[in-house]
């Protein structure tokens, strides 16, 4: 493993490498960070890990360092080390709703999985770890006879990602049911934030903008309801998802946000763009607001296809589509 370490900083660009001395300093910084992360015994530390293995699109270059912390204290310690060495960072849940560029992500990628999958019901409230499946949370809430999370039954990804993006469907979203979220701030401090402090709006939160942090856990406020009714809604949503979405192919969910008063999928379909292909990326023939990986798509294929769709819809309908997926990393 040590023999490969010289390669990591060659892709790190957060500090300018104008001189040979600068390059050497960058190498040493990254090696020191890797050493401290491993010595801290905070979980799994992978080097040059292909992120195509960790995204639902099956696309993405390598992360310089991928850290899978065992718990929130391990995550906090890792974040303090990242802050100490002034290394850029990114969070990855299940890799849905995210496009990683072909040259990967510089610095550290935190992946929240085991250790962040706890679930506790307390009356009409449920506390759940950020790494817990959002779909499974909806199912478990329904079994408890709790209503309010039915909309999540068709949203892939984790609870942390859902809070970060204010995920929603079927005329509801996270902001309507969230009581509070535990967030690890960039300085390593753990805080609980209210929906107001999270600054929710359509598919966004303050965490995407001026207050960077990692969602660690969340508390949702639900209501007791009829189990059969809840199960019926869940089954209907699941069936609709199966019939209308290309679940058999690698994809990342809806690509574009719905414009006010309309649906991105309707506009794309009405423009005759279903099946439009660039490289290995294709506008789904099943759902026009999905782009699928036909097996060999690159991130650049997807980006080029997204831009082509945006241009055509803008020219034809004077509507500028806005991406819903997060695009991260280096092209």
PDB file of C-alpha atoms in Angstrom:
ATOM      1  CA  UNK A   1       0.000   0.000   0.000  1.00  0.00           C
ATOM      2  CA  UNK A   2       2.843   2.401   0.866  1.00  0.00           C
ATOM      3  CA  UNK A   3       4.414   2.008  -2.564  1.00  0.00           C
ATOM      4  CA  UNK A   4       1.340   3.512  -4.218  1.00  0.00           C
ATOM      5  CA  UNK A   5       1.208   6.595  -2.007  1.00  0.00           C
ATOM      6  CA  UNK A   6       3.296   8.728  -4.328  1.00  0.00           C
ATOM      7  CA  UNK A   7       0.440   8.731  -6.831  1.00  0.00           C
ATOM      8  CA  UNK A   8      -2.279  10.293  -4.691  1.00  0.00           C
ATOM      9  CA  UNK A   9      -1.153  13.909  -4.642  1.00  0.00           C
ATOM     10  CA  UNK A  10      -0.582  14.023  -8.395  1.00  0.00           C
ATOM     11  CA  UNK A  11      -4.312  14.593  -8.724  1.00  0.00           C
ATOM     12  CA  UNK A  12      -4.808  16.865  -5.693  1.00  0.00           C
ATOM     13  CA  UNK A  13      -5.432  20.425  -6.848  1.00  0.00           C
ATOM     14  CA  UNK A  14      -6.663  22.304  -3.758  1.00  0.00           C
ATOM     15  CA  UNK A  15      -3.260  24.028  -3.442  1.00  0.00           C
ATOM     16  CA  UNK A  16      -1.379  25.311  -6.480  1.00  0.00           C
ATOM     17  CA  UNK A  17       1.628  23.170  -7.404  1.00  0.00           C
ATOM     18  CA  UNK A  18       3.727  25.723  -9.269  1.00  0.00           C
ATOM     19  CA  UNK A  19       7.074  24.340  -8.126  1.00  0.00           C
ATOM     20  CA  UNK A  20       8.749  21.040  -7.490  1.00  0.00           C
ATOM     21  CA  UNK A  21       8.929  22.021  -3.829  1.00  0.00           C
ATOM     22  CA  UNK A  22       5.164  22.556  -3.817  1.00  0.00           C
ATOM     23  CA  UNK A  23       4.631  19.109  -5.295  1.00  0.00           C
ATOM     24  CA  UNK A  24       6.859  17.491  -2.686  1.00  0.00           C
ATOM     25  CA  UNK A  25       4.995  19.286   0.106  1.00  0.00           C
ATOM     26  CA  UNK A  26       1.699  18.053  -1.315  1.00  0.00           C
ATOM     27  CA  UNK A  27       2.965  14.476  -1.364  1.00  0.00           C
ATOM     28  CA  UNK A  28       4.084  14.710   2.241  1.00  0.00           C
ATOM     29  CA  UNK A  29       0.774  16.270   3.360  1.00  0.00           C
ATOM     30  CA  UNK A  30      -1.257  13.481   1.839  1.00  0.00           C
ATOM     31  CA  UNK A  31       1.019  10.770   3.163  1.00  0.00           C
ATOM     32  CA  UNK A  32       0.836  12.240   6.670  1.00  0.00           C
ATOM     33  CA  UNK A  33      -2.962  12.420   6.477  1.00  0.00           C
ATOM     34  CA  UNK A  34      -3.215   8.815   5.295  1.00  0.00           C
ATOM     35  CA  UNK A  35      -0.895   7.680   8.081  1.00  0.00           C
ATOM     36  CA  UNK A  36      -2.886   9.520  10.763  1.00  0.00           C
ATOM     37  CA  UNK A  37      -6.219   8.218   9.451  1.00  0.00           C
ATOM     38  CA  UNK A  38      -4.969   4.633   9.552  1.00  0.00           C
ATOM     39  CA  UNK A  39      -3.318   4.990  12.953  1.00  0.00           C
ATOM     40  CA  UNK A  40      -6.501   6.497  14.413  1.00  0.00           C
ATOM     41  CA  UNK A  41      -8.357   3.227  13.742  1.00  0.00           C
ATOM     42  CA  UNK A  42     -11.462   5.103  12.647  1.00  0.00           C
ATOM     43  CA  UNK A  43     -12.679   2.487  10.163  1.00  0.00           C
ATOM     44  CA  UNK A  44     -11.859   1.527   6.599  1.00  0.00           C
ATOM     45  CA  UNK A  45      -9.395   3.709   4.686  1.00  0.00           C
ATOM     46  CA  UNK A  46      -9.084   2.982   0.958  1.00  0.00           C
ATOM     47  CA  UNK A  47      -6.626   4.645  -1.420  1.00  0.00           C
ATOM     48  CA  UNK A  48      -7.393   5.544  -5.046  1.00  0.00           C
ATOM     49  CA  UNK A  49     -10.758   3.800  -4.722  1.00  0.00           C
ATOM     50  CA  UNK A  50     -12.847   3.787  -7.951  1.00  0.00           C
ATOM     51  CA  UNK A  51     -16.101   5.555  -7.131  1.00  0.00           C
ATOM     52  CA  UNK A  52     -17.878   3.764  -9.963  1.00  0.00           C
ATOM     53  CA  UNK A  53     -18.065   0.935  -7.414  1.00  0.00           C
ATOM     54  CA  UNK A  54     -20.000   3.179  -5.036  1.00  0.00           C
ATOM     55  CA  UNK A  55     -22.514   5.032  -7.221  1.00  0.00           C
ATOM     56  CA  UNK A  56     -25.835   3.856  -8.639  1.00  0.00           C
ATOM     57  CA  UNK A  57     -24.828   5.196 -12.067  1.00  0.00           C
ATOM     58  CA  UNK A  58     -21.749   2.902 -11.940  1.00  0.00           C
ATOM     59  CA  UNK A  59     -19.744   5.902 -13.110  1.00  0.00           C
ATOM     60  CA  UNK A  60     -16.929   7.848 -11.518  1.00  0.00           C
ATOM     61  CA  UNK A  61     -13.162   8.139 -11.231  1.00  0.00           C
ATOM     62  CA  UNK A  62     -11.187   7.374  -8.074  1.00  0.00           C
ATOM     63  CA  UNK A  63     -11.224   9.089  -4.706  1.00  0.00           C
ATOM     64  CA  UNK A  64      -7.760   9.921  -3.398  1.00  0.00           C
ATOM     65  CA  UNK A  65      -8.887   8.600  -0.018  1.00  0.00           C
ATOM     66  CA  UNK A  66     -12.192   6.896   0.787  1.00  0.00           C
ATOM     67  CA  UNK A  67     -13.008   6.699   4.496  1.00  0.00           C
ATOM     68  CA  UNK A  68     -15.802   4.544   5.915  1.00  0.00           C
ATOM     69  CA  UNK A  69     -15.925   5.601   9.594  1.00  0.00           C
ATOM     70  CA  UNK A  70     -17.303   3.171  12.147  1.00  0.00           C
ATOM     71  CA  UNK A  71     -19.377   5.744  14.070  1.00  0.00           C
ATOM     72  CA  UNK A  72     -19.968   9.471  14.467  1.00  0.00           C
ATOM     73  CA  UNK A  73     -17.010   9.969  16.807  1.00  0.00           C
ATOM     74  CA  UNK A  74     -14.729   8.315  14.270  1.00  0.00           C
ATOM     75  CA  UNK A  75     -16.231  10.583  11.608  1.00  0.00           C
ATOM     76  CA  UNK A  76     -15.645  13.650  13.811  1.00  0.00           C
ATOM     77  CA  UNK A  77     -12.009  12.662  14.374  1.00  0.00           C
ATOM     78  CA  UNK A  78     -11.528  12.090  10.650  1.00  0.00           C
ATOM     79  CA  UNK A  79     -13.021  15.494   9.872  1.00  0.00           C
ATOM     80  CA  UNK A  80     -10.647  17.180  12.319  1.00  0.00           C
ATOM     81  CA  UNK A  81      -7.703  15.520  10.557  1.00  0.00           C
ATOM     82  CA  UNK A  82      -9.014  16.649   7.167  1.00  0.00           C
ATOM     83  CA  UNK A  83      -9.388  20.185   8.568  1.00  0.00           C
ATOM     84  CA  UNK A  84      -5.863  20.003  10.061  1.00  0.00           C
ATOM     85  CA  UNK A  85      -4.323  19.205   6.675  1.00  0.00           C
ATOM     86  CA  UNK A  86      -6.651  21.539   4.735  1.00  0.00           C
ATOM     87  CA  UNK A  87      -7.729  18.748   2.403  1.00  0.00           C
ATOM     88  CA  UNK A  88     -11.007  18.979   0.429  1.00  0.00           C
ATOM     89  CA  UNK A  89     -13.750  16.510   1.318  1.00  0.00           C
ATOM     90  CA  UNK A  90     -17.023  15.118   0.020  1.00  0.00           C
ATOM     91  CA  UNK A  91     -19.751  12.879   1.469  1.00  0.00           C
ATOM     92  CA  UNK A  92     -21.106   9.775  -0.204  1.00  0.00           C
ATOM     93  CA  UNK A  93     -24.072   7.728   0.961  1.00  0.00           C
ATOM     94  CA  UNK A  94     -25.332   5.106  -1.462  1.00  0.00           C
ATOM     95  CA  UNK A  95     -24.177   7.135  -4.431  1.00  0.00           C
ATOM     96  CA  UNK A  96     -27.609   7.912  -5.857  1.00  0.00           C
ATOM     97  CA  UNK A  97     -28.444  11.379  -7.173  1.00  0.00           C
ATOM     98  CA  UNK A  98     -24.734  11.978  -7.744  1.00  0.00           C
ATOM     99  CA  UNK A  99     -22.495  12.096 -10.805  1.00  0.00           C
ATOM    100  CA  UNK A 100     -18.773  11.712 -10.112  1.00  0.00           C
ATOM    101  CA  UNK A 101     -16.611  13.098 -12.893  1.00  0.00           C
ATOM    102  CA  UNK A 102     -14.175  10.849 -14.724  1.00  0.00           C
ATOM    103  CA  UNK A 103     -11.011  12.017 -12.948  1.00  0.00           C
ATOM    104  CA  UNK A 104     -12.574  11.357  -9.581  1.00  0.00           C
ATOM    105  CA  UNK A 105     -12.607  13.344  -6.351  1.00  0.00           C
ATOM    106  CA  UNK A 106      -9.577  14.953  -4.807  1.00  0.00           C
ATOM    107  CA  UNK A 107      -8.936  14.704  -1.096  1.00  0.00           C
ATOM    108  CA  UNK A 108     -11.190  12.625   1.152  1.00  0.00           C
ATOM    109  CA  UNK A 109     -14.573  11.046   0.483  1.00  0.00           C
ATOM    110  CA  UNK A 110     -16.574  10.002   3.553  1.00  0.00           C
ATOM    111  CA  UNK A 111     -18.931   7.087   2.975  1.00  0.00           C
ATOM    112  CA  UNK A 112     -21.506   6.564   5.724  1.00  0.00           C
ATOM    113  CA  UNK A 113     -22.659   2.966   5.943  1.00  0.00           C
ATOM    114  CA  UNK A 114     -22.450   0.575   8.905  1.00  0.00           C
ATOM    115  CA  UNK A 115     -22.307   2.483  12.158  1.00  0.00           C
ATOM    116  CA  UNK A 116     -24.791   5.005  10.786  1.00  0.00           C
ATOM    117  CA  UNK A 117     -27.743   2.674  10.297  1.00  0.00           C
ATOM    118  CA  UNK A 118     -29.471   2.751  13.697  1.00  0.00           C
ATOM    119  CA  UNK A 119     -33.266   3.063  13.946  1.00  0.00           C
ATOM    120  CA  UNK A 120     -35.312   3.868  17.064  1.00  0.00           C
ATOM    121  CA  UNK A 121     -39.061   4.508  17.310  1.00  0.00           C
ATOM    122  CA  UNK A 122     -40.382   6.607  20.186  1.00  0.00           C
ATOM    123  CA  UNK A 123     -44.108   7.081  19.833  1.00  0.00           C
ATOM    124  CA  UNK A 124     -44.729   9.226  16.762  1.00  0.00           C
ATOM    125  CA  UNK A 125     -41.063  10.114  16.432  1.00  0.00           C
ATOM    126  CA  UNK A 126     -38.289   8.090  14.856  1.00  0.00           C
ATOM    127  CA  UNK A 127     -34.545   8.683  15.152  1.00  0.00           C
ATOM    128  CA  UNK A 128     -32.508   7.150  12.364  1.00  0.00           C
ATOM    129  CA  UNK A 129     -28.876   7.122  11.268  1.00  0.00           C
ATOM    130  CA  UNK A 130     -27.762   8.952   8.143  1.00  0.00           C
ATOM    131  CA  UNK A 131     -26.617   5.718   6.507  1.00  0.00           C
ATOM    132  CA  UNK A 132     -30.036   4.053   6.773  1.00  0.00           C
ATOM    133  CA  UNK A 133     -31.908   3.392   3.531  1.00  0.00           C
ATOM    134  CA  UNK A 134     -34.620   6.021   2.991  1.00  0.00           C
ATOM    135  CA  UNK A 135     -36.858   3.465   1.296  1.00  0.00           C
ATOM    136  CA  UNK A 136     -36.421   0.972   4.150  1.00  0.00           C
ATOM    137  CA  UNK A 137     -37.220   3.722   6.663  1.00  0.00           C
ATOM    138  CA  UNK A 138     -40.543   4.297   4.905  1.00  0.00           C
ATOM    139  CA  UNK A 139     -41.296   0.568   5.039  1.00  0.00           C
ATOM    140  CA  UNK A 140     -40.402   0.260   8.733  1.00  0.00           C
ATOM    141  CA  UNK A 141     -42.479   3.325   9.631  1.00  0.00           C
ATOM    142  CA  UNK A 142     -45.453   1.823   7.834  1.00  0.00           C
ATOM    143  CA  UNK A 143     -45.101  -1.400   9.817  1.00  0.00           C
ATOM    144  CA  UNK A 144     -45.234   0.708  12.988  1.00  0.00           C
ATOM    145  CA  UNK A 145     -48.488   2.241  11.773  1.00  0.00           C
ATOM    146  CA  UNK A 146     -46.885   5.657  11.252  1.00  0.00           C
ATOM    147  CA  UNK A 147     -47.839   7.851   8.299  1.00  0.00           C
ATOM    148  CA  UNK A 148     -45.882  10.688   6.720  1.00  0.00           C
ATOM    149  CA  UNK A 149     -43.044   8.816   5.049  1.00  0.00           C
ATOM    150  CA  UNK A 150     -44.988   7.073   2.288  1.00  0.00           C
ATOM    151  CA  UNK A 151     -43.492   9.440  -0.311  1.00  0.00           C
ATOM    152  CA  UNK A 152     -40.025   8.067   0.492  1.00  0.00           C
ATOM    153  CA  UNK A 153     -40.947   4.578  -0.704  1.00  0.00           C
ATOM    154  CA  UNK A 154     -39.600   5.312  -4.174  1.00  0.00           C
ATOM    155  CA  UNK A 155     -36.585   7.475  -3.330  1.00  0.00           C
ATOM    156  CA  UNK A 156     -33.255   5.601  -3.425  1.00  0.00           C
ATOM    157  CA  UNK A 157     -30.383   6.674  -1.234  1.00  0.00           C
ATOM    158  CA  UNK A 158     -29.795   7.253   2.444  1.00  0.00           C
ATOM    159  CA  UNK A 159     -31.482   9.323   5.118  1.00  0.00           C
ATOM    160  CA  UNK A 160     -28.470  11.632   5.214  1.00  0.00           C
ATOM    161  CA  UNK A 161     -28.685  12.292   1.511  1.00  0.00           C
ATOM    162  CA  UNK A 162     -32.437  12.823   1.747  1.00  0.00           C
ATOM    163  CA  UNK A 163     -31.991  15.516   4.403  1.00  0.00           C
ATOM    164  CA  UNK A 164     -29.106  17.122   2.535  1.00  0.00           C
ATOM    165  CA  UNK A 165     -31.161  17.340  -0.689  1.00  0.00           C
ATOM    166  CA  UNK A 166     -34.579  17.839   0.927  1.00  0.00           C
ATOM    167  CA  UNK A 167     -35.695  14.809  -1.067  1.00  0.00           C
ATOM    168  CA  UNK A 168     -39.337  14.587  -2.015  1.00  0.00           C
ATOM    169  CA  UNK A 169     -42.034  13.047  -4.172  1.00  0.00           C
ATOM    170  CA  UNK A 170     -45.816  12.832  -4.410  1.00  0.00           C
ATOM    171  CA  UNK A 171     -46.304  16.420  -3.147  1.00  0.00           C
ATOM    172  CA  UNK A 172     -44.272  15.907   0.029  1.00  0.00           C
ATOM    173  CA  UNK A 173     -40.649  16.213   1.107  1.00  0.00           C
ATOM    174  CA  UNK A 174     -38.271  15.935   4.049  1.00  0.00           C
ATOM    175  CA  UNK A 175     -38.894  19.486   5.275  1.00  0.00           C
ATOM    176  CA  UNK A 176     -42.528  18.613   6.112  1.00  0.00           C
ATOM    177  CA  UNK A 177     -41.681  15.834   8.568  1.00  0.00           C
ATOM    178  CA  UNK A 178     -38.183  16.539   9.892  1.00  0.00           C
ATOM    179  CA  UNK A 179     -37.961  17.589  13.548  1.00  0.00           C
ATOM    180  CA  UNK A 180     -34.179  18.003  13.662  1.00  0.00           C
ATOM    181  CA  UNK A 181     -30.955  16.668  12.191  1.00  0.00           C
ATOM    182  CA  UNK A 182     -27.633  15.989  13.857  1.00  0.00           C
ATOM    183  CA  UNK A 183     -24.897  17.498  11.707  1.00  0.00           C
ATOM    184  CA  UNK A 184     -21.113  17.321  11.902  1.00  0.00           C
ATOM    185  CA  UNK A 185     -19.834  20.742  10.897  1.00  0.00           C
ATOM    186  CA  UNK A 186     -16.633  21.236   8.951  1.00  0.00           C
ATOM    187  CA  UNK A 187     -14.750  22.205  12.120  1.00  0.00           C
ATOM    188  CA  UNK A 188     -15.584  18.852  13.745  1.00  0.00           C
ATOM    189  CA  UNK A 189     -18.417  20.132  15.955  1.00  0.00           C
ATOM    190  CA  UNK A 190     -21.602  18.054  16.314  1.00  0.00           C
ATOM    191  CA  UNK A 191     -24.797  20.122  16.427  1.00  0.00           C
ATOM    192  CA  UNK A 192     -28.550  19.565  16.142  1.00  0.00           C
ATOM    193  CA  UNK A 193     -30.230  21.785  13.549  1.00  0.00           C
ATOM    194  CA  UNK A 194     -33.932  22.535  13.144  1.00  0.00           C
ATOM    195  CA  UNK A 195     -35.682  22.625   9.733  1.00  0.00           C
ATOM    196  CA  UNK A 196     -35.492  26.422   9.897  1.00  0.00           C
ATOM    197  CA  UNK A 197     -31.741  26.328  10.499  1.00  0.00           C
ATOM    198  CA  UNK A 198     -31.349  23.878   7.613  1.00  0.00           C
ATOM    199  CA  UNK A 199     -32.933  26.448   5.295  1.00  0.00           C
ATOM    200  CA  UNK A 200     -34.910  23.981   3.211  1.00  0.00           C
ATOM    201  CA  UNK A 201     -36.249  24.851  -0.212  1.00  0.00           C
ATOM    202  CA  UNK A 202     -37.033  22.790  -3.313  1.00  0.00           C
ATOM    203  CA  UNK A 203     -34.432  19.970  -3.369  1.00  0.00           C
ATOM    204  CA  UNK A 204     -31.924  22.068  -1.439  1.00  0.00           C
ATOM    205  CA  UNK A 205     -30.745  22.821   2.079  1.00  0.00           C
ATOM    206  CA  UNK A 206     -28.268  25.226   3.626  1.00  0.00           C
ATOM    207  CA  UNK A 207     -25.766  22.337   3.775  1.00  0.00           C
ATOM    208  CA  UNK A 208     -25.301  22.617   0.018  1.00  0.00           C
ATOM    209  CA  UNK A 209     -24.410  26.289   0.258  1.00  0.00           C
ATOM    210  CA  UNK A 210     -22.952  28.396   3.043  1.00  0.00           C
ATOM    211  CA  UNK A 211     -22.901  25.910   5.953  1.00  0.00           C
ATOM    212  CA  UNK A 212     -21.066  22.751   4.964  1.00  0.00           C
ATOM    213  CA  UNK A 213     -21.563  19.705   7.116  1.00  0.00           C
ATOM    214  CA  UNK A 214     -22.329  15.994   7.237  1.00  0.00           C
ATOM    215  CA  UNK A 215     -25.747  14.749   8.325  1.00  0.00           C
ATOM    216  CA  UNK A 216     -25.142  12.106  11.001  1.00  0.00           C
ATOM    217  CA  UNK A 217     -28.697  11.293  12.082  1.00  0.00           C
ATOM    218  CA  UNK A 218     -32.221  12.677  11.893  1.00  0.00           C
ATOM    219  CA  UNK A 219     -35.426  12.748  13.908  1.00  0.00           C
ATOM    220  CA  UNK A 220     -38.709  12.651  11.998  1.00  0.00           C
ATOM    221  CA  UNK A 221     -42.093  13.577  13.465  1.00  0.00           C
ATOM    222  CA  UNK A 222     -44.818  11.319  12.052  1.00  0.00           C
ATOM    223  CA  UNK A 223     -48.426  10.495  12.949  1.00  0.00           C
ATOM    224  CA  UNK A 224     -50.269   7.299  13.737  1.00  0.00           C
ATOM    225  CA  UNK A 225     -52.465   6.099  10.907  1.00  0.00           C
ATOM    226  CA  UNK A 226     -54.211   3.066   9.521  1.00  0.00           C
ATOM    227  CA  UNK A 227     -51.703   0.339   8.642  1.00  0.00           C
ATOM    228  CA  UNK A 228     -53.727  -0.958   5.692  1.00  0.00           C
ATOM    229  CA  UNK A 229     -54.080   2.516   4.203  1.00  0.00           C
ATOM    230  CA  UNK A 230     -50.365   3.202   4.619  1.00  0.00           C
ATOM    231  CA  UNK A 231     -49.479  -0.172   3.086  1.00  0.00           C
ATOM    232  CA  UNK A 232     -51.828   0.522   0.176  1.00  0.00           C
ATOM    233  CA  UNK A 233     -50.179   3.855  -0.596  1.00  0.00           C
ATOM    234  CA  UNK A 234     -46.728   2.290  -0.347  1.00  0.00           C
ATOM    235  CA  UNK A 235     -47.686  -0.539  -2.671  1.00  0.00           C
ATOM    236  CA  UNK A 236     -49.164   1.881  -5.196  1.00  0.00           C
ATOM    237  CA  UNK A 237     -46.037   4.051  -5.183  1.00  0.00           C
ATOM    238  CA  UNK A 238     -43.802   0.989  -5.522  1.00  0.00           C
ATOM    239  CA  UNK A 239     -45.852  -0.364  -8.422  1.00  0.00           C
ATOM    240  CA  UNK A 240     -45.826   2.997 -10.179  1.00  0.00           C
ATOM    241  CA  UNK A 241     -42.059   3.229  -9.731  1.00  0.00           C
ATOM    242  CA  UNK A 242     -41.589  -0.258 -11.173  1.00  0.00           C
ATOM    243  CA  UNK A 243     -43.743   0.543 -14.200  1.00  0.00           C
ATOM    244  CA  UNK A 244     -42.348   3.992 -14.994  1.00  0.00           C
ATOM    245  CA  UNK A 245     -38.663   3.966 -13.983  1.00  0.00           C
ATOM    246  CA  UNK A 246     -35.730   2.126 -15.615  1.00  0.00           C
ATOM    247  CA  UNK A 247     -34.777   0.237 -12.461  1.00  0.00           C
ATOM    248  CA  UNK A 248     -33.011  -2.547 -14.367  1.00  0.00           C
ATOM    249  CA  UNK A 249     -30.314  -0.160 -15.652  1.00  0.00           C
ATOM    250  CA  UNK A 250     -27.723   1.911 -13.758  1.00  0.00           C
ATOM    251  CA  UNK A 251     -29.174   5.367 -13.159  1.00  0.00           C
ATOM    252  CA  UNK A 252     -29.300   8.029 -10.462  1.00  0.00           C
ATOM    253  CA  UNK A 253     -32.948   8.985 -10.167  1.00  0.00           C
ATOM    254  CA  UNK A 254     -34.421  12.157 -11.639  1.00  0.00           C
ATOM    255  CA  UNK A 255     -31.784  14.176 -13.465  1.00  0.00           C
ATOM    256  CA  UNK A 256     -33.536  17.563 -13.635  1.00  0.00           C
ATOM    257  CA  UNK A 257     -35.662  19.507 -11.183  1.00  0.00           C
ATOM    258  CA  UNK A 258     -39.251  20.063 -12.171  1.00  0.00           C
ATOM    259  CA  UNK A 259     -39.740  23.636 -13.420  1.00  0.00           C
ATOM    260  CA  UNK A 260     -42.538  25.633 -11.761  1.00  0.00           C
ATOM    261  CA  UNK A 261     -45.932  24.351 -12.868  1.00  0.00           C
ATOM    262  CA  UNK A 262     -44.558  21.577 -15.069  1.00  0.00           C
ATOM    263  CA  UNK A 263     -42.555  18.351 -15.076  1.00  0.00           C
ATOM    264  CA  UNK A 264     -39.099  17.952 -16.581  1.00  0.00           C
ATOM    265  CA  UNK A 265     -39.967  14.465 -17.821  1.00  0.00           C
ATOM    266  CA  UNK A 266     -43.022  15.752 -19.695  1.00  0.00           C
ATOM    267  CA  UNK A 267     -40.999  18.456 -21.448  1.00  0.00           C
ATOM    268  CA  UNK A 268     -38.208  16.067 -22.430  1.00  0.00           C
ATOM    269  CA  UNK A 269     -40.642  13.450 -23.699  1.00  0.00           C
ATOM    270  CA  UNK A 270     -42.717  15.992 -25.643  1.00  0.00           C
ATOM    271  CA  UNK A 271     -39.522  17.151 -27.338  1.00  0.00           C
ATOM    272  CA  UNK A 272     -39.015  13.607 -28.621  1.00  0.00           C
ATOM    273  CA  UNK A 273     -35.800  13.080 -26.675  1.00  0.00           C
ATOM    274  CA  UNK A 274     -36.478   9.638 -25.227  1.00  0.00           C
ATOM    275  CA  UNK A 275     -33.694   7.374 -26.449  1.00  0.00           C
ATOM    276  CA  UNK A 276     -31.325  10.251 -27.267  1.00  0.00           C
ATOM    277  CA  UNK A 277     -27.832   8.829 -26.827  1.00  0.00           C
ATOM    278  CA  UNK A 278     -24.326  10.217 -26.436  1.00  0.00           C
ATOM    279  CA  UNK A 279     -21.608   7.630 -25.944  1.00  0.00           C
ATOM    280  CA  UNK A 280     -22.838   5.131 -23.364  1.00  0.00           C
ATOM    281  CA  UNK A 281     -25.396   7.507 -21.837  1.00  0.00           C
ATOM    282  CA  UNK A 282     -29.026   7.524 -22.955  1.00  0.00           C
ATOM    283  CA  UNK A 283     -32.200   9.388 -22.079  1.00  0.00           C
ATOM    284  CA  UNK A 284     -34.317   6.539 -20.767  1.00  0.00           C
ATOM    285  CA  UNK A 285     -36.966   5.202 -23.109  1.00  0.00           C
ATOM    286  CA  UNK A 286     -39.058   4.443 -20.027  1.00  0.00           C
ATOM    287  CA  UNK A 287     -38.840   7.754 -18.141  1.00  0.00           C
ATOM    288  CA  UNK A 288     -37.596  10.874 -19.910  1.00  0.00           C
ATOM    289  CA  UNK A 289     -36.170  12.481 -16.748  1.00  0.00           C
ATOM    290  CA  UNK A 290     -33.792   9.558 -16.226  1.00  0.00           C
ATOM    291  CA  UNK A 291     -30.441   9.069 -17.936  1.00  0.00           C
ATOM    292  CA  UNK A 292     -29.219   5.484 -17.954  1.00  0.00           C
ATOM    293  CA  UNK A 293     -25.775   3.957 -18.292  1.00  0.00           C
ATOM    294  CA  UNK A 294     -25.944   1.469 -21.149  1.00  0.00           C
ATOM    295  CA  UNK A 295     -22.834  -0.252 -19.838  1.00  0.00           C
ATOM    296  CA  UNK A 296     -19.872   1.878 -20.837  1.00  0.00           C
ATOM    297  CA  UNK A 297     -20.955   5.450 -20.129  1.00  0.00           C
ATOM    298  CA  UNK A 298     -18.482   8.000 -18.842  1.00  0.00           C
ATOM    299  CA  UNK A 299     -19.372  10.972 -16.700  1.00  0.00           C
ATOM    300  CA  UNK A 300     -18.580  13.191 -19.674  1.00  0.00           C
ATOM    301  CA  UNK A 301     -21.122  11.275 -21.764  1.00  0.00           C
ATOM    302  CA  UNK A 302     -23.765  12.036 -19.148  1.00  0.00           C
ATOM    303  CA  UNK A 303     -22.759  15.689 -18.863  1.00  0.00           C
ATOM    304  CA  UNK A 304     -22.804  16.137 -22.638  1.00  0.00           C
ATOM    305  CA  UNK A 305     -26.230  14.505 -22.837  1.00  0.00           C
ATOM    306  CA  UNK A 306     -27.546  16.677 -20.009  1.00  0.00           C
ATOM    307  CA  UNK A 307     -26.306  19.806 -21.750  1.00  0.00           C
ATOM    308  CA  UNK A 308     -27.860  18.735 -25.045  1.00  0.00           C
ATOM    309  CA  UNK A 309     -31.222  18.162 -23.351  1.00  0.00           C
ATOM    310  CA  UNK A 310     -31.005  21.547 -21.622  1.00  0.00           C
ATOM    311  CA  UNK A 311     -30.238  23.297 -24.927  1.00  0.00           C
ATOM    312  CA  UNK A 312     -33.095  21.636 -26.821  1.00  0.00           C
ATOM    313  CA  UNK A 313     -35.691  22.291 -24.101  1.00  0.00           C
ATOM    314  CA  UNK A 314     -34.537  25.905 -23.800  1.00  0.00           C
ATOM    315  CA  UNK A 315     -34.757  26.448 -27.567  1.00  0.00           C
ATOM    316  CA  UNK A 316     -38.124  24.729 -27.940  1.00  0.00           C
ATOM    317  CA  UNK A 317     -39.992  25.804 -24.803  1.00  0.00           C
ATOM    318  CA  UNK A 318     -37.930  28.688 -23.386  1.00  0.00           C
ATOM    319  CA  UNK A 319     -37.521  26.705 -20.171  1.00  0.00           C
ATOM    320  CA  UNK A 320     -34.056  26.285 -18.702  1.00  0.00           C
ATOM    321  CA  UNK A 321     -33.868  22.932 -16.930  1.00  0.00           C
ATOM    322  CA  UNK A 322     -31.817  22.820 -13.735  1.00  0.00           C
ATOM    323  CA  UNK A 323     -29.968  19.607 -12.793  1.00  0.00           C
ATOM    324  CA  UNK A 324     -31.164  17.826  -9.676  1.00  0.00           C
ATOM    325  CA  UNK A 325     -28.182  15.476  -9.513  1.00  0.00           C
ATOM    326  CA  UNK A 326     -25.030  16.663  -7.779  1.00  0.00           C
ATOM    327  CA  UNK A 327     -22.004  16.816 -10.087  1.00  0.00           C
ATOM    328  CA  UNK A 328     -18.763  16.425  -8.175  1.00  0.00           C
ATOM    329  CA  UNK A 329     -15.100  15.785  -8.874  1.00  0.00           C
ATOM    330  CA  UNK A 330     -12.713  16.651 -11.686  1.00  0.00           C
ATOM    331  CA  UNK A 331     -13.432  16.377 -15.401  1.00  0.00           C
TER     332      UNK A 331
END
